[in-house]
JSON list of C-alpha atoms in Angstrom, two decimals:
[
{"chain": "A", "resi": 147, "resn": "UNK", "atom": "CA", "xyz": [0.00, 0.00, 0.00]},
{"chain": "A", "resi": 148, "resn": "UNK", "atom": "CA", "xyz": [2.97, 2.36, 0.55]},
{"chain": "A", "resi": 149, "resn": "UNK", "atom": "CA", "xyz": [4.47, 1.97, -3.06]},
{"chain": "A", "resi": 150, "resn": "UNK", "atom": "CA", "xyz": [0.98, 2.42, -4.09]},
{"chain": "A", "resi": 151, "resn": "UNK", "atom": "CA", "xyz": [1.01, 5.61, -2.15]},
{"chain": "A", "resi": 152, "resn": "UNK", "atom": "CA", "xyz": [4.36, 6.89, -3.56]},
{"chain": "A", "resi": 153, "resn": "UNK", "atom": "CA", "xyz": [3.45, 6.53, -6.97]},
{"chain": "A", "resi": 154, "resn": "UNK", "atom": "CA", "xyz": [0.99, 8.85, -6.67]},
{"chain": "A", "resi": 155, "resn": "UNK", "atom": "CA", "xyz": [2.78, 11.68, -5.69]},
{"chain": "A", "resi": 156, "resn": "UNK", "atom": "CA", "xyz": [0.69, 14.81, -6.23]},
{"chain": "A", "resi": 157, "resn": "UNK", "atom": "CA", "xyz": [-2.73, 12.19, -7.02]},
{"chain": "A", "resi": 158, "resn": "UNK", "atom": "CA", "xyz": [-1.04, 10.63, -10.24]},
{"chain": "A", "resi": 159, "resn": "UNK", "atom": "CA", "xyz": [0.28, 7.73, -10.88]},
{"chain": "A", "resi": 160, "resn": "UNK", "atom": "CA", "xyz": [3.19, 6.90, -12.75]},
{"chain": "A", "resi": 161, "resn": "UNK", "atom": "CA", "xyz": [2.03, 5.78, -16.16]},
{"chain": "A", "resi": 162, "resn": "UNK", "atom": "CA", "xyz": [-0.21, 9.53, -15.98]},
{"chain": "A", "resi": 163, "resn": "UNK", "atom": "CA", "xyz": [3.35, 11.18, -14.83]},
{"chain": "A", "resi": 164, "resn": "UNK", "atom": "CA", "xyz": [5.12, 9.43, -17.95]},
{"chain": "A", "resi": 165, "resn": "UNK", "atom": "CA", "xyz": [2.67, 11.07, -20.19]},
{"chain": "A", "resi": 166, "resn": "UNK", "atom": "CA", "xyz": [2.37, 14.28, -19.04]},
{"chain": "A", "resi": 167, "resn": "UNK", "atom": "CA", "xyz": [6.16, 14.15, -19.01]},
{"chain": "A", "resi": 168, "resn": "UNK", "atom": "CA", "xyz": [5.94, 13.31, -22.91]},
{"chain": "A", "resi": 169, "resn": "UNK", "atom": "CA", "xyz": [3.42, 16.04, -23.59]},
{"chain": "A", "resi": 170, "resn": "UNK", "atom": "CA", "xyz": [5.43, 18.98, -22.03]},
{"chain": "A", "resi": 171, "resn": "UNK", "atom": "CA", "xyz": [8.43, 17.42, -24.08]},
{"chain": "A", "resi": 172, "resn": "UNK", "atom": "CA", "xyz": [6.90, 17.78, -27.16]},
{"chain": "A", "resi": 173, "resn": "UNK", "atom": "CA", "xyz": [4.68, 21.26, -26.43]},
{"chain": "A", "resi": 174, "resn": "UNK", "atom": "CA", "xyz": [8.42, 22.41, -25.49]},
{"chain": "A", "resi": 175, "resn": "UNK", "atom": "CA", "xyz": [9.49, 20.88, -28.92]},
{"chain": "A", "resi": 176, "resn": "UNK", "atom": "CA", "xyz": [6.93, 22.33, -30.52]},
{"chain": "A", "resi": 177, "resn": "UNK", "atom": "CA", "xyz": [7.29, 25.97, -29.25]},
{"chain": "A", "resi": 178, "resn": "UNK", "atom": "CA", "xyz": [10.75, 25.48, -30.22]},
{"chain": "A", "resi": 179, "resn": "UNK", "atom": "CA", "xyz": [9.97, 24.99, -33.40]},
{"chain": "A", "resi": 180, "resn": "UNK", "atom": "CA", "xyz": [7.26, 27.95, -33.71]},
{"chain": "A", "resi": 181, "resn": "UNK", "atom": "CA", "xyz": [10.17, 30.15, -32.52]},
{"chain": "A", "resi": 182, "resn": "UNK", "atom": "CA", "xyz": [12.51, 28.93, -35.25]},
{"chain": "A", "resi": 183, "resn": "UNK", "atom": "CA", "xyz": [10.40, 29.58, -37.53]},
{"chain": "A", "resi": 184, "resn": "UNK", "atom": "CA", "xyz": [8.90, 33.08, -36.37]},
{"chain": "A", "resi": 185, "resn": "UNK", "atom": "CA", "xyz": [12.93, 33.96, -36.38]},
{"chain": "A", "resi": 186, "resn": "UNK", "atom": "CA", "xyz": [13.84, 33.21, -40.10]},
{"chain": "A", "resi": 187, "resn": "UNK", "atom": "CA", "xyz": [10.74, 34.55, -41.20]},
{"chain": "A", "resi": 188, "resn": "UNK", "atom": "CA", "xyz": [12.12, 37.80, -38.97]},
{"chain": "A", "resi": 189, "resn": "UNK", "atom": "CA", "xyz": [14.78, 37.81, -40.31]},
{"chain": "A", "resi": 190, "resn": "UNK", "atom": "CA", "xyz": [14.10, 37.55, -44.00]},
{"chain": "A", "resi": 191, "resn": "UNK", "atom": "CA", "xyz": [11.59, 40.50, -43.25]},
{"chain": "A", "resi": 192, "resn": "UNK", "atom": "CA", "xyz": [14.47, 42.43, -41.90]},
{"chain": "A", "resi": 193, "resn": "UNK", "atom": "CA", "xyz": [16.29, 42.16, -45.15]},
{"chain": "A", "resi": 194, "resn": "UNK", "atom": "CA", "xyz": [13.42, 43.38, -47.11]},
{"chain": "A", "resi": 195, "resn": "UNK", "atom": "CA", "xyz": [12.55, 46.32, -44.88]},
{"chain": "A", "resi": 196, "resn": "UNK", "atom": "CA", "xyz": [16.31, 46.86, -44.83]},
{"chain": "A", "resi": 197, "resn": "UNK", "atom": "CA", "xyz": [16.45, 46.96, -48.65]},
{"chain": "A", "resi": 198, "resn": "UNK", "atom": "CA", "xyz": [13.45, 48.76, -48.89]},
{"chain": "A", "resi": 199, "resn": "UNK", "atom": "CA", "xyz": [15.05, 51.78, -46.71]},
{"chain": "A", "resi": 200, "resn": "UNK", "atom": "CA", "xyz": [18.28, 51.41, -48.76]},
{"chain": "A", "resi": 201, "resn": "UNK", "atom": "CA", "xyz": [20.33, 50.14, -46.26]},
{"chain": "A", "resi": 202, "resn": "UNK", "atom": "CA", "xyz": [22.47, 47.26, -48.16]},
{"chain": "A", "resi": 203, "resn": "UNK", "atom": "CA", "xyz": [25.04, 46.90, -45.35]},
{"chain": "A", "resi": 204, "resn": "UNK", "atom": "CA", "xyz": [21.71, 46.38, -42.54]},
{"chain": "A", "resi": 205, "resn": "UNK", "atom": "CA", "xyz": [20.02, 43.95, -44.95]},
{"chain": "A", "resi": 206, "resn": "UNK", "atom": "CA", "xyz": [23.87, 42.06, -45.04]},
{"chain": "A", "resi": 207, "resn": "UNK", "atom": "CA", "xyz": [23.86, 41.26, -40.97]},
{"chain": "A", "resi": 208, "resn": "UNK", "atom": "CA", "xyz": [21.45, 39.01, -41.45]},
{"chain": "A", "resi": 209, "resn": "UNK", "atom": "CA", "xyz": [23.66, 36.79, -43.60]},
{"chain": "A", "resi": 210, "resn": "UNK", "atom": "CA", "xyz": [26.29, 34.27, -42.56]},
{"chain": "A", "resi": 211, "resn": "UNK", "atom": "CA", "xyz": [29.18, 35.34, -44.17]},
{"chain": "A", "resi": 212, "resn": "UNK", "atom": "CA", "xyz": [29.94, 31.53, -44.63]},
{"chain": "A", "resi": 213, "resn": "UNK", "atom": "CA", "xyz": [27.04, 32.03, -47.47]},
{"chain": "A", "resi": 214, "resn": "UNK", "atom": "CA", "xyz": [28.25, 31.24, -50.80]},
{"chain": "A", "resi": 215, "resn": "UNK", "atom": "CA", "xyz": [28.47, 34.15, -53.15]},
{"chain": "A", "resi": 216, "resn": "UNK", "atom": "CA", "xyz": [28.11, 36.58, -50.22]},
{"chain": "A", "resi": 217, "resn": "UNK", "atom": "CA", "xyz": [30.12, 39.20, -51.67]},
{"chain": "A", "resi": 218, "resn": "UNK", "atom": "CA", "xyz": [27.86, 38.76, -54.79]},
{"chain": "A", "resi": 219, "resn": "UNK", "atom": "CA", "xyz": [24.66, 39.79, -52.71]},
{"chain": "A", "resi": 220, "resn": "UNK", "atom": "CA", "xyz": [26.21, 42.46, -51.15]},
{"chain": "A", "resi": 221, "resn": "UNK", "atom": "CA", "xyz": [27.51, 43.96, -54.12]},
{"chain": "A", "resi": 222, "resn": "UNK", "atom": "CA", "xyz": [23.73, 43.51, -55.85]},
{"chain": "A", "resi": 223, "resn": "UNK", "atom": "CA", "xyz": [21.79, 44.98, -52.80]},
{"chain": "A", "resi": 224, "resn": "UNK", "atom": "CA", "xyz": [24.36, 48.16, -52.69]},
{"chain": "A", "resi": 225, "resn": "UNK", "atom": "CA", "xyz": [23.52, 48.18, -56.42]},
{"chain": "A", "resi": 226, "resn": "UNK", "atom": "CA", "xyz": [19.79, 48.78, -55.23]},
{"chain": "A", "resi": 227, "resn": "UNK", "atom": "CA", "xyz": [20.99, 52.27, -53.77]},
{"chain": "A", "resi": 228, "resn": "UNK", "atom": "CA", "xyz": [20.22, 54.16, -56.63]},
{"chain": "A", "resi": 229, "resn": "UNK", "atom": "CA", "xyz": [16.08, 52.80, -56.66]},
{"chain": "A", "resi": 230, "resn": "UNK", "atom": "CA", "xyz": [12.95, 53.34, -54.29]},
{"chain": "A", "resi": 231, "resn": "UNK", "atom": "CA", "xyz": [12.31, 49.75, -53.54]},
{"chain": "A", "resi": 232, "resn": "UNK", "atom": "CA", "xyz": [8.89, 48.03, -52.60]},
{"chain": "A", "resi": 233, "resn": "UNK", "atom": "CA", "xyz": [9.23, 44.29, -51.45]},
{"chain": "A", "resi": 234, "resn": "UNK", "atom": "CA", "xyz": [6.65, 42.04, -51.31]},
{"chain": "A", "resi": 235, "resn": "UNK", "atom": "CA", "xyz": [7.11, 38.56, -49.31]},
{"chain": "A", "resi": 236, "resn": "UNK", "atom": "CA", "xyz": [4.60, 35.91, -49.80]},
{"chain": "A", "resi": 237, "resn": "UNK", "atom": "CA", "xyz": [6.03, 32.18, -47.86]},
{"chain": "A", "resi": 238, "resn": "UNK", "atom": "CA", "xyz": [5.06, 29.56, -49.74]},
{"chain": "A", "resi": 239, "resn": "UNK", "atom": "CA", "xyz": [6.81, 26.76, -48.57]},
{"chain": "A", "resi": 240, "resn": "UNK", "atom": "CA", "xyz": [8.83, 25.92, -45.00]},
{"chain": "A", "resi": 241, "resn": "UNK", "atom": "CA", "xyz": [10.83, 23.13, -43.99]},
{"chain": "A", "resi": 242, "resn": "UNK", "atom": "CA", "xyz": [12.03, 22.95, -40.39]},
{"chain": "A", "resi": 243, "resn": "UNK", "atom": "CA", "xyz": [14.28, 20.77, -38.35]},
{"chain": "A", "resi": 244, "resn": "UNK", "atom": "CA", "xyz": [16.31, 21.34, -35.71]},
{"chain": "A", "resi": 245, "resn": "UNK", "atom": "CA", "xyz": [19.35, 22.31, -37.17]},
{"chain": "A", "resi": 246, "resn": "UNK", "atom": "CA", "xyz": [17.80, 25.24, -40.23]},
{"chain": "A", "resi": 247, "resn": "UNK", "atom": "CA", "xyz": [14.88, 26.50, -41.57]},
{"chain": "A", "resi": 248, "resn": "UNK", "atom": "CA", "xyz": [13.61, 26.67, -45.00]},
{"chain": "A", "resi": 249, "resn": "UNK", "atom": "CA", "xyz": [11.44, 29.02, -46.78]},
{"chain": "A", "resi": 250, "resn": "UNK", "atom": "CA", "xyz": [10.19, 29.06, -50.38]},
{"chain": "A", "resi": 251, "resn": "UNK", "atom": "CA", "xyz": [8.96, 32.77, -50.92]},
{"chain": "A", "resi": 252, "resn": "UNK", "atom": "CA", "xyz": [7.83, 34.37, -53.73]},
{"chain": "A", "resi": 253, "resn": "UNK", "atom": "CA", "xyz": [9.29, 37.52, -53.65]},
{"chain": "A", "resi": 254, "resn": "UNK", "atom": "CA", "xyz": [8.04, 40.75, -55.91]},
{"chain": "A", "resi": 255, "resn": "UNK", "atom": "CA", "xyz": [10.28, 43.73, -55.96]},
{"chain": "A", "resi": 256, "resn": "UNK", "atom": "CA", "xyz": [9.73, 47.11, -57.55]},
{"chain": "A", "resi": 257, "resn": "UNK", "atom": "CA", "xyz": [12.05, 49.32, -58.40]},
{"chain": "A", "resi": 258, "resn": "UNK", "atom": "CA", "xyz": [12.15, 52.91, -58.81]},
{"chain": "A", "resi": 259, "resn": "UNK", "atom": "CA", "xyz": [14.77, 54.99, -60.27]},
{"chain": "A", "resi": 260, "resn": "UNK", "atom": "CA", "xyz": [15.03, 58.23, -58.45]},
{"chain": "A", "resi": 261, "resn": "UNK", "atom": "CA", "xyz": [16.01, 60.25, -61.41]},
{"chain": "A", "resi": 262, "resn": "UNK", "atom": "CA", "xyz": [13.49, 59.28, -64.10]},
{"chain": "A", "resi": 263, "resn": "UNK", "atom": "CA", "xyz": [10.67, 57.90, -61.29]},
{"chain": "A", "resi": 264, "resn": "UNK", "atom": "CA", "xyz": [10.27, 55.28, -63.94]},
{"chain": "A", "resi": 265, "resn": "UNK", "atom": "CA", "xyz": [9.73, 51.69, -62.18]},
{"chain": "A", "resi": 266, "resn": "UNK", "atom": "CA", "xyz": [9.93, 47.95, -62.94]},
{"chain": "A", "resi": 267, "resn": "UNK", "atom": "CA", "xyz": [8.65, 44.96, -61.31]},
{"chain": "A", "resi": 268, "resn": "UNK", "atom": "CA", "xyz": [10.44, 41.93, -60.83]},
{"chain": "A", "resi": 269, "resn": "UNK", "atom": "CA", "xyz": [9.27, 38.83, -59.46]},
{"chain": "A", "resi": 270, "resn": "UNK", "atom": "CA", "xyz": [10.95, 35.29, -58.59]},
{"chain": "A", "resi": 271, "resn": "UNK", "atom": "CA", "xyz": [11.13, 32.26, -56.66]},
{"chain": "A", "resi": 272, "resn": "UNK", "atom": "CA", "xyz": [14.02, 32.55, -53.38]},
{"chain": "A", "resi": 273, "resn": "UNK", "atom": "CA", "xyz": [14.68, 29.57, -51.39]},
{"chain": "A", "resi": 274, "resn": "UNK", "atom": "CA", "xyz": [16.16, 30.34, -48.68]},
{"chain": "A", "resi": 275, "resn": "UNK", "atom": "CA", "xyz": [18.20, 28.52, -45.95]},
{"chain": "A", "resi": 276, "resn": "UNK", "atom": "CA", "xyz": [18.51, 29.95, -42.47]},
{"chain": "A", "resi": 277, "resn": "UNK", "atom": "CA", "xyz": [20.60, 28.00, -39.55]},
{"chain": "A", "resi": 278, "resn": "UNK", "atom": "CA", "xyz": [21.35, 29.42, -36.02]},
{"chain": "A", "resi": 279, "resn": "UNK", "atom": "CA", "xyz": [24.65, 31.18, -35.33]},
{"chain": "A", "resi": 280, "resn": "UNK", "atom": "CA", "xyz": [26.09, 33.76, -32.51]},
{"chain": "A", "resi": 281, "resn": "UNK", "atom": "CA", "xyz": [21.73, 32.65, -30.84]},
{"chain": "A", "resi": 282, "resn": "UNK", "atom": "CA", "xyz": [20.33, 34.06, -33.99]},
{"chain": "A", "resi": 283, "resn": "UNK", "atom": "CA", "xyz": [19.23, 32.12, -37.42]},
{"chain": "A", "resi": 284, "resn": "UNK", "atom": "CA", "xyz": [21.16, 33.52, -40.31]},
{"chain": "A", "resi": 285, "resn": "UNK", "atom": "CA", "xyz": [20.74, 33.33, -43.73]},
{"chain": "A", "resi": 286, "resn": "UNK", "atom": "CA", "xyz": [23.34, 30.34, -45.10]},
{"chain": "A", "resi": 287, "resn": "UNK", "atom": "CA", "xyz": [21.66, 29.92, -48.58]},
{"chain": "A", "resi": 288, "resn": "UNK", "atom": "CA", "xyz": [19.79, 32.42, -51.15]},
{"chain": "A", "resi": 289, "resn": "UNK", "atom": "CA", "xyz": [19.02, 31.25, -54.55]},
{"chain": "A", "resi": 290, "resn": "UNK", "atom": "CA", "xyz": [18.50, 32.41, -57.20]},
{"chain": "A", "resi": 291, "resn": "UNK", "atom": "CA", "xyz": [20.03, 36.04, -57.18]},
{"chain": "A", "resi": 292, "resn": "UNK", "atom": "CA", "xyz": [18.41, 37.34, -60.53]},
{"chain": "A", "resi": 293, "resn": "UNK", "atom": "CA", "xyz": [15.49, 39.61, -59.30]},
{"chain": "A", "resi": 294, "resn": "UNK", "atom": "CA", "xyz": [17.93, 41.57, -57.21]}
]
């Protein structure tokens, strides 16, 4: 009657303790994950809202600069300097795990020139690939370039 007793510490028994045990795991896991997620899609917002104030070099920090053709994106983004740019972001595709995010977004840009005020829309397909460095995701992969 006494190991009946101590297994139900608090009024539940151990097999009810096991599972509650796995539920907070997982709701832990799964806030986890919500908060990877909400933090790439951050920070691929701050690179638009960056770009759209013409700030190349803020719209950079949120780029590993382990990112293959980095110096390539900068050098396109500070080529943005001379526009007004409007970014639109629509997600349209996310792949998480534990060690990066994902995101498929179709992204429309419109460009400006500030001398003629004459404007062109472009529009493509960016996957990009965000993993977590210095406790913030950064942007490891962005593909395909041409819209920028």
């Amino acid at each position: 009657m006494a190991a009946i007793e101590r297994d139900r510490a608090f009024g539940l028994t151990l097999p009810v303790c096991l599972i509650a045990l796995t539920v907070l795991g997982l709701t832990a896991r799964l806030a986890t994950a919500a908060d990877a997620s909400s933090d790439a899609r951050a920070q691929v917002a701050a690179v638009a809202e960056a770009l759209s104030s013409g700030d190349a070099a803020d719209a950079m920090t949120h780029f590993s600069k382990t990112l293959p053709d980095y110096d390539k994106v900068r050098r396109y983004f500070e080529g943005l300097a001379a526009y007004q740019i409007e970014n639109q972001l629509n997600i349209t595709d996310e792949d998480d795990s534990d060690k990066y995010v994902g995101l498929t977004i179709t992204w429309d840009i419109t460009l400006t020139d500030f001398n003629t005020d004459r404007s062109k829309r472009r529009t493509g397909e960016i996957h990009v690939k965000l993993a977590p460095a210095d406790s913030k995701w950064r942007i490891v992969e962005f593909t395909p370039l041409d819209i920028f």
